Coordinates of C-alpha atoms and ligand atoms in Angstrom, one line a residue:
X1 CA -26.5 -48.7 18.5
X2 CA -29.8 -50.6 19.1
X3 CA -32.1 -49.9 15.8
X4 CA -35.9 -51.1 16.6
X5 CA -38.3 -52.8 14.2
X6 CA -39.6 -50.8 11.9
X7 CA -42.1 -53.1 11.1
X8 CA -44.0 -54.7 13.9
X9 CA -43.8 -58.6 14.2
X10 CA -46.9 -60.3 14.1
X11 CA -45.8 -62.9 16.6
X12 CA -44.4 -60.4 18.9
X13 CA -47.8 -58.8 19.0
X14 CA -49.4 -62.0 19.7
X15 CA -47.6 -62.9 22.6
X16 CA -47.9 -59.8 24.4
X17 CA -51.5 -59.0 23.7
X18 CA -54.2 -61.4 24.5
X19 CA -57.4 -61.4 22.1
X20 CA -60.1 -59.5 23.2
X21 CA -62.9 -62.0 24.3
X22 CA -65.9 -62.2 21.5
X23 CA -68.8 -59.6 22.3
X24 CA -72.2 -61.3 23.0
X25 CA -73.7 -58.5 21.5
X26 CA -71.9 -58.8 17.9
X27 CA -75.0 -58.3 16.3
X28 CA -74.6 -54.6 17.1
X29 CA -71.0 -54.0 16.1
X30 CA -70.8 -51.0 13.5
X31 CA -70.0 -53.3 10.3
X32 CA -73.2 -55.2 11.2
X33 CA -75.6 -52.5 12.1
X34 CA -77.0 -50.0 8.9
X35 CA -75.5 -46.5 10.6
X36 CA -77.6 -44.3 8.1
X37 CA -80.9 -45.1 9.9
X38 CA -80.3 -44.4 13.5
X39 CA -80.1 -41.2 13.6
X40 CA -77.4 -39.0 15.7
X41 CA -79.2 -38.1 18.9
X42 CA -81.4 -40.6 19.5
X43 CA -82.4 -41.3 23.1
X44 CA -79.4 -42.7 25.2
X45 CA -81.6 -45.8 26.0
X46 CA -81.8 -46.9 22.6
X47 CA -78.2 -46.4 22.5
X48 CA -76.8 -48.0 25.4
X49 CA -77.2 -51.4 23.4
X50 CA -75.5 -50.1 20.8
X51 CA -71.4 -49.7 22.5
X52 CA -70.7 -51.7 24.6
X53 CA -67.5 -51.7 27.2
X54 CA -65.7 -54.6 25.1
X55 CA -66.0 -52.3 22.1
X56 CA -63.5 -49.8 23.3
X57 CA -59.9 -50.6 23.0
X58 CA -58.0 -48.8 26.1
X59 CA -54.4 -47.3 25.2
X60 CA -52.5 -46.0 28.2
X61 CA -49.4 -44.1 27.8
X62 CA -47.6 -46.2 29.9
X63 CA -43.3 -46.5 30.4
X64 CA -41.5 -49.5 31.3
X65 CA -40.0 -47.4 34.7
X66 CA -40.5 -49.4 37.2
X67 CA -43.0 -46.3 38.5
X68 CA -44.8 -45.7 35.6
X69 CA -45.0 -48.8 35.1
X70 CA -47.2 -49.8 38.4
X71 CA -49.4 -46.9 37.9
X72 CA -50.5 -48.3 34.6
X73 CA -51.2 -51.0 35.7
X74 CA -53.2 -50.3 38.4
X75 CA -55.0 -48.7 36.3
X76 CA -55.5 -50.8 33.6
X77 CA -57.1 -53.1 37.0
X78 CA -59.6 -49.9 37.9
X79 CA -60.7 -50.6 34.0
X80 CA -61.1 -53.7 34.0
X81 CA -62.8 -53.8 37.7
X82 CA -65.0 -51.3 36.4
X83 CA -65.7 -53.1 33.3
X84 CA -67.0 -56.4 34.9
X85 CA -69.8 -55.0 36.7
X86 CA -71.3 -53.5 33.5
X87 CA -70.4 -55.7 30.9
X88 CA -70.2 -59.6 29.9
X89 CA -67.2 -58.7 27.3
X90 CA -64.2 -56.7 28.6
X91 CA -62.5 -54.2 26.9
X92 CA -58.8 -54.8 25.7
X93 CA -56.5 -52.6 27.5
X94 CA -53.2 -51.7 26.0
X95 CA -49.9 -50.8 27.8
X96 CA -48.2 -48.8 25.5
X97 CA -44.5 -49.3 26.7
X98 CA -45.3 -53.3 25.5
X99 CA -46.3 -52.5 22.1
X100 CA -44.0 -52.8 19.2
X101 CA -41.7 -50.9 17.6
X102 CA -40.7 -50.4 21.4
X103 CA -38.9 -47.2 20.8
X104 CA -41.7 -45.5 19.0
X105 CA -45.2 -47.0 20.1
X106 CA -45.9 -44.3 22.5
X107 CA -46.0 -41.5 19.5
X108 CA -49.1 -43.9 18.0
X109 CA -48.5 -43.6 14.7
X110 CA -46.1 -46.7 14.8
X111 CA -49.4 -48.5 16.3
X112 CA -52.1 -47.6 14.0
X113 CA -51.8 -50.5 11.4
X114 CA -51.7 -53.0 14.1
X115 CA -54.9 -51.1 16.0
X116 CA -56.7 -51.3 12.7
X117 CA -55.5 -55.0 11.4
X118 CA -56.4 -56.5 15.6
X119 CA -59.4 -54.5 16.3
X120 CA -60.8 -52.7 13.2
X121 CA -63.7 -55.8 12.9
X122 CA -64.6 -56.2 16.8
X123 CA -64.1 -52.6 18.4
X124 CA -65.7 -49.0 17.6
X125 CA -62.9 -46.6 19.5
X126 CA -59.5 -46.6 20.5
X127 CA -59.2 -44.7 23.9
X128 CA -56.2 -43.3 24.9
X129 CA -55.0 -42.0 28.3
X130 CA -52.6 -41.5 30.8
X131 CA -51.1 -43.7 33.7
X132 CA -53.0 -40.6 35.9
X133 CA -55.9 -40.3 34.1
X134 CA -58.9 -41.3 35.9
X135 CA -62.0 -42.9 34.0
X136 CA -65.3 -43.0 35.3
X137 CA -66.4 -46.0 32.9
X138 CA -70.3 -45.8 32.9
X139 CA -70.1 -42.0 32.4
X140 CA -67.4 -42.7 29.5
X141 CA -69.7 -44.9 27.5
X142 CA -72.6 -42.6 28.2
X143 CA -70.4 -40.1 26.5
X144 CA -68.9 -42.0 23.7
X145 CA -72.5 -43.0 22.7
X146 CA -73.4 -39.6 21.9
X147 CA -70.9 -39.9 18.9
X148 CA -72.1 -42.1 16.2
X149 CA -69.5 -45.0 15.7
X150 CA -69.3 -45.5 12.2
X151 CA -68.0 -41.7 11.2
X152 CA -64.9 -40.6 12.1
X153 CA -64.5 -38.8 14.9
X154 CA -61.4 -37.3 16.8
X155 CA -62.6 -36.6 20.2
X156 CA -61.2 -35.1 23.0
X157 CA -60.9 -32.3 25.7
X158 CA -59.3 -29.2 22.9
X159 CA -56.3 -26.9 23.8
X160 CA -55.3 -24.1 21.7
X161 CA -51.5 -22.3 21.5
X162 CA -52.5 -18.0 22.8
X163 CA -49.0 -17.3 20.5
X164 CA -47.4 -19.2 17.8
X165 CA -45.0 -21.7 19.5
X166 CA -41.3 -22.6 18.8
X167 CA -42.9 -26.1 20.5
X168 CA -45.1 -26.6 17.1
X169 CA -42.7 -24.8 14.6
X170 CA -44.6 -21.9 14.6
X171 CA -47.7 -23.2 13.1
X172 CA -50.4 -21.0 12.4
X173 CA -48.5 -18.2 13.2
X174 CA -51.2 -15.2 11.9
X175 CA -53.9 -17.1 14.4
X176 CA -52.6 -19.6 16.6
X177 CA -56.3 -19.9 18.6
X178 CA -57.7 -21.4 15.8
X179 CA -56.4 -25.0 15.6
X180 CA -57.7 -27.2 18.6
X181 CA -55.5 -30.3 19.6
X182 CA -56.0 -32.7 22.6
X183 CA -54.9 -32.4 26.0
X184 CA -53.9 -36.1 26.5
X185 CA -54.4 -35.6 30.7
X186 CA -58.1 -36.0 29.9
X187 CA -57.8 -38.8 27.6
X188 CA -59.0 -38.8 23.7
X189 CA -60.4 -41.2 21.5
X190 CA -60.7 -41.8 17.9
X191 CA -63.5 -43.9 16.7
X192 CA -62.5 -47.4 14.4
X193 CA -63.3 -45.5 10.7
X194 CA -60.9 -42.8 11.5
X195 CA -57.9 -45.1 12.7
X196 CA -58.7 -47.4 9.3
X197 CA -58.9 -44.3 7.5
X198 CA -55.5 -43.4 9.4
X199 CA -53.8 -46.6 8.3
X200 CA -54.3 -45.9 5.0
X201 CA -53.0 -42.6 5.0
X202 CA -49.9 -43.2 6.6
X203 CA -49.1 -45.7 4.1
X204 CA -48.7 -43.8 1.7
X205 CA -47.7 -40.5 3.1
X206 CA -46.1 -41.1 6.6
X207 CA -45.3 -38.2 8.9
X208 CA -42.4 -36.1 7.5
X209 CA -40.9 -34.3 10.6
X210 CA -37.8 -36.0 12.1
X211 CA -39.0 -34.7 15.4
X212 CA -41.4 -35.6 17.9
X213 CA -41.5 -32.7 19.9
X214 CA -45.2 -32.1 21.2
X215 CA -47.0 -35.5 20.0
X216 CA -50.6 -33.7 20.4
X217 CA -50.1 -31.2 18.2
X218 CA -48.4 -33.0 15.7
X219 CA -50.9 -36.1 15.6
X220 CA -53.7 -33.5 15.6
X221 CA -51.7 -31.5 12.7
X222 CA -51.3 -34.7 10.7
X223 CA -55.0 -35.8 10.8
X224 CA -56.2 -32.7 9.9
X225 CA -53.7 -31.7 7.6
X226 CA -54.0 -35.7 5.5
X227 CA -57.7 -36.4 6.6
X228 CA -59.3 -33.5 4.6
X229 CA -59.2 -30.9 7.6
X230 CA -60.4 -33.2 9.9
X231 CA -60.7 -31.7 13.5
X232 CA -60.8 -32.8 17.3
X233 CA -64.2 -32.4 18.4
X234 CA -64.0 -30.5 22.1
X235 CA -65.7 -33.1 24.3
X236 CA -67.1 -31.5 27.7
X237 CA -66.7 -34.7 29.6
X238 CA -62.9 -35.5 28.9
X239 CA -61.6 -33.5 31.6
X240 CA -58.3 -32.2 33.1
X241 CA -58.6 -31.4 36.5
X242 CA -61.1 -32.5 39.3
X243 CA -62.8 -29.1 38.9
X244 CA -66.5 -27.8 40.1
X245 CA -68.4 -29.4 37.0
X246 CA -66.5 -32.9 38.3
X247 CA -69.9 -34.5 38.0
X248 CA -70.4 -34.1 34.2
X249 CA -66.5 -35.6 33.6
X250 CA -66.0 -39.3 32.3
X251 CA -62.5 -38.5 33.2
X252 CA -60.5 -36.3 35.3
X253 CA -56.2 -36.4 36.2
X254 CA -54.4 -36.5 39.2
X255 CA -52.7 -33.3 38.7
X256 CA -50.6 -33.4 42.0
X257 CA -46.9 -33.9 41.5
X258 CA -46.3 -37.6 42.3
X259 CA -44.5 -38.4 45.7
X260 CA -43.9 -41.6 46.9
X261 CA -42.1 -41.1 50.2
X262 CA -39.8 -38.3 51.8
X263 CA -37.9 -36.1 48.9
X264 CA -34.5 -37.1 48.0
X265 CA -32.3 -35.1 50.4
X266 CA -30.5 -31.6 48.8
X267 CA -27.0 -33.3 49.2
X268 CA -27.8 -36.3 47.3
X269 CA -28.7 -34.3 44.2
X270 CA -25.4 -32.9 41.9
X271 CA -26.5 -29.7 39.8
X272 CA -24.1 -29.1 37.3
X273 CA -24.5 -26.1 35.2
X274 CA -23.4 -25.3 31.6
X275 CA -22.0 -22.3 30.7
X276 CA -19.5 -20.0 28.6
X277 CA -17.8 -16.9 28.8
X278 CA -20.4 -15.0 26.8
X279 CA -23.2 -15.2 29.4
X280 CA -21.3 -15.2 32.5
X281 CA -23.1 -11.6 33.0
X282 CA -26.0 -12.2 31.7
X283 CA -27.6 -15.2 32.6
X284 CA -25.4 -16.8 36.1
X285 CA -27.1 -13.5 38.1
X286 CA -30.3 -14.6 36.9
X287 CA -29.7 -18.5 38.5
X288 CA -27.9 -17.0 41.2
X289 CA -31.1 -14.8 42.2
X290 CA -33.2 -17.4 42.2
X291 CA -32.8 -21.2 42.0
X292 CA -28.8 -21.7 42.8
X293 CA -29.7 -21.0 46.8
X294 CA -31.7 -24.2 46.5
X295 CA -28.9 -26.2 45.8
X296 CA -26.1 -27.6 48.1
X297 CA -23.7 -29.5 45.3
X298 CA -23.6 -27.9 42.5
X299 CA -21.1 -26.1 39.7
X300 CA -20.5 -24.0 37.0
X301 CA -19.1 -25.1 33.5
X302 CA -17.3 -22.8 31.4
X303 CA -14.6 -22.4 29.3
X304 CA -13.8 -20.2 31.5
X305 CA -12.6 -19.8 35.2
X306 CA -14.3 -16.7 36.8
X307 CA -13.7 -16.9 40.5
X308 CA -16.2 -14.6 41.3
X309 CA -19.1 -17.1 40.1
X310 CA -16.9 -19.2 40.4
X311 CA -16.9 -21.2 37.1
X312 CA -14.8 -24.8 36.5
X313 CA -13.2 -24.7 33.1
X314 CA -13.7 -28.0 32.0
X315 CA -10.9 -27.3 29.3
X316 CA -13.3 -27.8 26.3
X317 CA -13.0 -25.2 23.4
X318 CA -16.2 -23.3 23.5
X319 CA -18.9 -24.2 20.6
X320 CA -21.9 -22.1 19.4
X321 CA -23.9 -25.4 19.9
X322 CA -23.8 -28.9 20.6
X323 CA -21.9 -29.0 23.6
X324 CA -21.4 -32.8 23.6
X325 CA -17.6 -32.8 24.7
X326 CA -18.7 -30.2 27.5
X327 CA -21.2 -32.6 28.9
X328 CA -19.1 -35.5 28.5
X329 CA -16.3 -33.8 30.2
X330 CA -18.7 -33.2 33.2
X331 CA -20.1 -36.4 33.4
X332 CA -16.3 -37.7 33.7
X333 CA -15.9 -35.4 36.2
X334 CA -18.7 -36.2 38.4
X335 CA -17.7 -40.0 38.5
X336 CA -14.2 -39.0 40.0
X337 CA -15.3 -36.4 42.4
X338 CA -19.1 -36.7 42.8
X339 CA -19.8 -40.3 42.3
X340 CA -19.9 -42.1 45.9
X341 CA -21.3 -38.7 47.5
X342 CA -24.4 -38.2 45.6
X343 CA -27.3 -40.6 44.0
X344 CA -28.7 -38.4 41.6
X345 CA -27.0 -35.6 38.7
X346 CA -28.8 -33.2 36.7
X347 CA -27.3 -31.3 34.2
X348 CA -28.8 -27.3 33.1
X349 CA -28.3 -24.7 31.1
X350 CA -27.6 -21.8 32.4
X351 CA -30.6 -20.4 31.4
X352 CA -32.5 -23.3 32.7
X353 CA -35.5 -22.4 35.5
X354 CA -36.1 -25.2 37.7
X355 CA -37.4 -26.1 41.1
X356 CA -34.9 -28.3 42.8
X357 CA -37.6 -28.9 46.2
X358 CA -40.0 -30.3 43.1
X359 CA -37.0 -32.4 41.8
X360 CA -36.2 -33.9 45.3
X361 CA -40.2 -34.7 45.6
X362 CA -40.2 -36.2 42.4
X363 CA -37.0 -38.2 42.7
X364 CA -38.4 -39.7 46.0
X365 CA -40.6 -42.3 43.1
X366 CA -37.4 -43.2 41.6
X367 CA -34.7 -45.7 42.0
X368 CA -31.8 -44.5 42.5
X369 CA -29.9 -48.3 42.0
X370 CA -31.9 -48.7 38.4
X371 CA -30.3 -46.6 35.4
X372 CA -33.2 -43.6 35.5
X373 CA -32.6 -40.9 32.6
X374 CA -35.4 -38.3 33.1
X375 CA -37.0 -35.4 31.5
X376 CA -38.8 -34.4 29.0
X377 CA -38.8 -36.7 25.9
X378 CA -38.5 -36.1 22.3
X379 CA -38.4 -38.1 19.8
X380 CA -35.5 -38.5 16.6
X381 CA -36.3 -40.2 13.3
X382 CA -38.8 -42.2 15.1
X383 CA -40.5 -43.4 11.5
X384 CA -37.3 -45.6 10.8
X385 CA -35.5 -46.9 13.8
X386 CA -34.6 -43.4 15.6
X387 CA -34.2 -43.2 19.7
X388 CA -35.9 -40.9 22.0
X389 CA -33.8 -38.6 24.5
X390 CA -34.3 -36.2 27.4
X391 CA -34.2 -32.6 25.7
X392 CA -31.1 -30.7 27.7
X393 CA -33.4 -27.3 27.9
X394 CA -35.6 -28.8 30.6
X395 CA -32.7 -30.9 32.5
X396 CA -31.4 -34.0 32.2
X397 CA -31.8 -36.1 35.2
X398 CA -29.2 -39.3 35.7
X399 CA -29.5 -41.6 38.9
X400 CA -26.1 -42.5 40.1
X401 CA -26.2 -46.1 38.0
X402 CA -27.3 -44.5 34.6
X403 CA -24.0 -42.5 35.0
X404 CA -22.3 -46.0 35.8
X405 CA -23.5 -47.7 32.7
X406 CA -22.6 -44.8 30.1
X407 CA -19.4 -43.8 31.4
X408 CA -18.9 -48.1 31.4
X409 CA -20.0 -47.9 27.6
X410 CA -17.7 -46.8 24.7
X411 CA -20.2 -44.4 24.0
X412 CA -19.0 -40.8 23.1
X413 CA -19.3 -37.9 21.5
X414 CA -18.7 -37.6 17.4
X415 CA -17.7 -34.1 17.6
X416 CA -17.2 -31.3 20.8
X417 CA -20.4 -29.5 18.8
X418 CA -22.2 -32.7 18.1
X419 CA -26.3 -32.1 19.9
X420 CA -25.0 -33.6 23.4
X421 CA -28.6 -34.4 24.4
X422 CA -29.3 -36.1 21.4
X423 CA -25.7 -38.1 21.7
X424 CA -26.8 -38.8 25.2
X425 CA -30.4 -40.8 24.0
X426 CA -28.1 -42.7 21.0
X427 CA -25.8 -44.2 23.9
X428 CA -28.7 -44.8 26.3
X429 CA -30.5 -46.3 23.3
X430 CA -28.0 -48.4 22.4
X431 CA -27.2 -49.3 26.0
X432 CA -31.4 -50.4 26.5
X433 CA -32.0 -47.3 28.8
X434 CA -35.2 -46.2 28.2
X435 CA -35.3 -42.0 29.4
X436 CA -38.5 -41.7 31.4
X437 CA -40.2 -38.8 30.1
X438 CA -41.7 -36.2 32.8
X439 CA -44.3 -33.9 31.5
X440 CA -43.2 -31.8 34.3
X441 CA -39.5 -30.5 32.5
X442 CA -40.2 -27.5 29.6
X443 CA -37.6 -27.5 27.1
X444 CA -39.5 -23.9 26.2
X445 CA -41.1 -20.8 28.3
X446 CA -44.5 -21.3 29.9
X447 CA -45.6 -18.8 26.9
X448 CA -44.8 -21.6 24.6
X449 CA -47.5 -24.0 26.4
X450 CA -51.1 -24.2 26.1
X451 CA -52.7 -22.3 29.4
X452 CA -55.4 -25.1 29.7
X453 CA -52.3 -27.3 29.8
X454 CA -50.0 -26.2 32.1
X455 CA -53.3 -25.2 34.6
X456 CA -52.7 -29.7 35.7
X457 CA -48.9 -29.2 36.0
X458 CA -46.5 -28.5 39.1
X459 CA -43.8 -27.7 36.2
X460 CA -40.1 -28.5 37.2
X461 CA -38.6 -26.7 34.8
X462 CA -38.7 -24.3 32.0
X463 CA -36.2 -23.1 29.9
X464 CA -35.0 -20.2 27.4
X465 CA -35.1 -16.2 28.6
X466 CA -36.2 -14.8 25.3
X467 CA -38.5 -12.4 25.5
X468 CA -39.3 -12.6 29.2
X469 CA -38.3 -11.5 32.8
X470 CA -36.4 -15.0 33.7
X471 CA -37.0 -14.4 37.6
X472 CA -40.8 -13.4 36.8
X473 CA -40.9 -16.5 35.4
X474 CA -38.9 -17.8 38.3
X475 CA -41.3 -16.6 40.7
X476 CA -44.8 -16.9 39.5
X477 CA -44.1 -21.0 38.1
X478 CA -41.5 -22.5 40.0
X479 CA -40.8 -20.5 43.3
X480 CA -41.9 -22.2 46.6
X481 CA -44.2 -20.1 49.1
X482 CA -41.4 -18.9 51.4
X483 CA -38.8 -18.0 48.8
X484 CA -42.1 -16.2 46.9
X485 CA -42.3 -14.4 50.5
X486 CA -38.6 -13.7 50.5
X487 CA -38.3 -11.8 47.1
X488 CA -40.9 -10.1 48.4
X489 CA -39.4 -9.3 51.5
X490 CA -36.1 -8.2 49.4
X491 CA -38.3 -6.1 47.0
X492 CA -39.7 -4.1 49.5
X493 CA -36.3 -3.3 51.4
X494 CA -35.0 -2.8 47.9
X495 CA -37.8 0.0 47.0
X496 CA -37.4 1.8 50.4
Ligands
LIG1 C1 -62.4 -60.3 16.1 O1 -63.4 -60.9 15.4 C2 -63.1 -61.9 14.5 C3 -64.3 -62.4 13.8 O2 -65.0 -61.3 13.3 C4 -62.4 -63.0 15.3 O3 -61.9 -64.0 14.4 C5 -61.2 -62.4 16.1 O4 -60.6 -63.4 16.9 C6 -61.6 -61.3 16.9 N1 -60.4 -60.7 17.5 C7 -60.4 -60.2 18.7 C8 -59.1 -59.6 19.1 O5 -61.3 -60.3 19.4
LIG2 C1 -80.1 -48.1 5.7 O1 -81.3 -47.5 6.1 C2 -81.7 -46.4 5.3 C3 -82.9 -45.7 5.9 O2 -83.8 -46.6 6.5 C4 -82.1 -47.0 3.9 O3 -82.5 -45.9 3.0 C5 -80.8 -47.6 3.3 O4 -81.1 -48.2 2.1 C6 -80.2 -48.7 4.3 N1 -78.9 -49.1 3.8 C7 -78.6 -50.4 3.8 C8 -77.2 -50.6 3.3 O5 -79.3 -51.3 4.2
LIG3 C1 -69.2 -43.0 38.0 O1 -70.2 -42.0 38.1 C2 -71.4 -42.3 38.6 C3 -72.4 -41.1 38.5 O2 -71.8 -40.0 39.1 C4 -71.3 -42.8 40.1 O3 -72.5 -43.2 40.6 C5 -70.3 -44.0 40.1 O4 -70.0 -44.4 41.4 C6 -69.0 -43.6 39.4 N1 -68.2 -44.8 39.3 C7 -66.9 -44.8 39.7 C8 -66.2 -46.1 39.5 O5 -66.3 -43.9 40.1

């Protein structure tokens, strides 16, 4: 398989980011300027020559999809539009996806010693955002001005978890309200100290966990955990949504779900659904009642055959987890039977939630004749040359030609139990598939999401009935209006 660098290469760097031009106003860069006698709260007028726009250092979470990859950069061009009217010095903007190691630049940590060694002398913060964030500049250095540039300061708009969270490992489980991490969607920022102070840190005690699971929590977890409790400072102006108070907000995100034409047509859209014997009762009445009548291809996989779902066994001996040979098994079958009549396969559980008439939206900014593996992304042993995948909770979306290119590939399983999502972003890995990650797909229950959070989301998917009525769920997230109307309809006949 394809192992990345751990170590980024100097000369790589250099060729894919240009130097930031040199301020006019280096006089008042922090290492210059004596911090301790202006004090914090001085008049903005005194401190509008102190930041300028060529001081911040933009980050966008960008992907190399050829759809992600446009949006990034048209808005790496808003920034930069916006930063010629105001300033003589423009800002460095980042794209993410083109930073090295390639696999693991977009959890940051990988980034930080090359953030620090390129601009720890010339800029004061590192802003980060999203490919739909939207930055006001002008009100975005009003704001950052209000922070003193030579502390260290983790800024940014703060969620909290309502319940301890299988997402963050249960962390703080007696009081989960109490530890404040960053909703990326407004964008966050972390002034030059605390990234030096960052580098250092992660020298000598890099992030333990193999996973990355929710990358907000965990950086927020690590800097407070390794920077003597250091916390995100809630920042009124990084917003989430264009809400009422839209005029105070240096930022704000396109919350819609993106749509870039007419939605992929039901019939070109495979839905194959993995099951066993065990929860043929329990958990195919729950798809049946609510998603399943959205779908025109789909089946059932089992180790069974129950004709009154019906179910396909596929043949492969049951396992309590893993599942690798079953999905292998079913993405063999869908290139003999399903190949040439349908452009795009996803692959559930069976106690996956989803809304396919939000998949066929979504799909419609997708290319069907690239290799597009889609979800939501985690992250495996990303500190020393891991691979990201597509978590099978939340779906796993395949166009027609990422199907080609595995099946073409030796790639396969190591065991029938082996983790078959995580087998899945080894081969893709090693095949030069990125996965697109889509914040839209939950690998966990909307309980196990911040509410501030999933307020900017049309969710996809969501995953797991523990603990919750599954077609509740159903209905209140992921339901369109008429089927919302039909249950209704069906409930009331049903009381009567
Ligand atoms: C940063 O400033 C130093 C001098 O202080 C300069 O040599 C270097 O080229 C600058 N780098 C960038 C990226 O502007
Ligand atoms: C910075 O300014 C303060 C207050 O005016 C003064 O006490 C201090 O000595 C100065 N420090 C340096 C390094 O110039
Ligand atoms: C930024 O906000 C200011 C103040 O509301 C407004 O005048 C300006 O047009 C905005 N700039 C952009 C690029 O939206």
């Amino acid at each position: 398989m394809l192992l990345c660098n751990c170590l980024p290469s100097a000369v790589l760097f250099l060729s894919c980011c240009l130097p930031t031009l040199i301020s006019n106003v280096v006089a008042f860069n922090s290492d210059d300027v004596n911090q301790s006698s202006q004090k914090f709260g001085q008049t903005e007028a005194q401190n509008q020559i102190i930041l300028d726009v060529g001081e911040i250092v933009f980050v966008i979470q960008s992907q190399s999809n050829s759809f992600h990859k446009k949006r990034a950069e048209d808005l790496k061009e808003n920034i930069l539009k916006q930063a010629a009217v105001s300033s003589k010095k423009l800002p460095e903007v980042l794209l993410i996806d083109e930073l090295e190691p390639s696999q693991s630049a977009w959890t940051i940590f990988p980034a930080i010693p090359y953030f620090a060694d390129s601009y720890g002398r010339n800029s004061s913060w590192i802003f980060f955002c999203e490919e739909e964030t939207t930055i006001n500049l002008s009100k975005l250095l009003m704001t950052l001005q209000k922070f003193q540039k030579s502390k260290n300061w983790f800024l940014g708009k703060a969620l909290h978890d309502e319940e301890s969270t299988i997402i963050h490992h249960y962390a703080f489980t007696e009081n989960p309200s109490v530890f404040k991490y960053p909703d990326f969607a407004a964008g966050w920022a972390l002034s030059m100290p605390l990234v030096k102070r960052l580098y250092d840190v992660l020298r000598r005690d890099p992030p333990s966990s193999d996973f990355t699971i929710d990358l907000k929590h965990e950086i927020a977890l690590y800097i407070w955990k390794k920077l003597d409790g250091q916390e995100l400072t809630h920042v009124k102006q990084f917003c989430s949504s264009t809400s009422s108070k839209a005029a105070e907000c240096a930022t704000t995100f396109n919350s819609g779900l993106p749509v870039c034409g007419s939605p992929v047509q039901k019939e070109d859209i495979f839905v194959a659904i993995k099951t066993c014997k065990k929860f043929h009762k329990d958990r195919i009445p729950v798809v049946k009642k609510t998603w399943e009548r959205q779908a025109v291809h789909y089946e059932y996989y089992s180790d069974y055959a129950d004709n009154t779902i019906p179910t396909t066994d596929l043949r492969i001996p049951n396992v309590e987890r893993g599942h690798c040979g079953k999905t292998f098994a079913i993405l063999e079958r869908f290139m003999k039977l399903y190949f040439e009549r349908t452009t795009w396969l996803i692959i559930v559980d069976d106690d996956t939630l989803i809304s396919l008439p939000r998949l066929q939206k979504l799909l419609s900014c997708y290319n069907p004749h690239e290799a597009v593996f889609l979800g939501e992304r985690y992250g495996y042993g990303l500190q020393a040359g891991g691979y990201n995948y597509i978590t099978g909770g939340g779906g796993m979306v395949f166009s027609r030609e990422a199907v080609r290119k595995l099946m073409n590939s030796k790639c396969q399983c190591y065991s029938n139990d082996a983790p078959d999502d995580m087998v899945l972003g080894m081969c893709f890995s090693s095949l030069g598939i990125t996965p697109t990650h889509s914040p839209l797909f939950h690998q966990a229950r909307p309980a196990d999401y911040a509410k501030d959070y999933l307020a900017h989301q049309i969710p996809v998917s969501f995953h797991k009935h523990w603990n919750i009525d599954p077609i509740k769920v159903y209905y209140k997230w992921l339901a369109q209006d008429e089927e919302k109307q039909q249950h209704r309809q069906r409930n009331m006949k049903h009381e009567l």
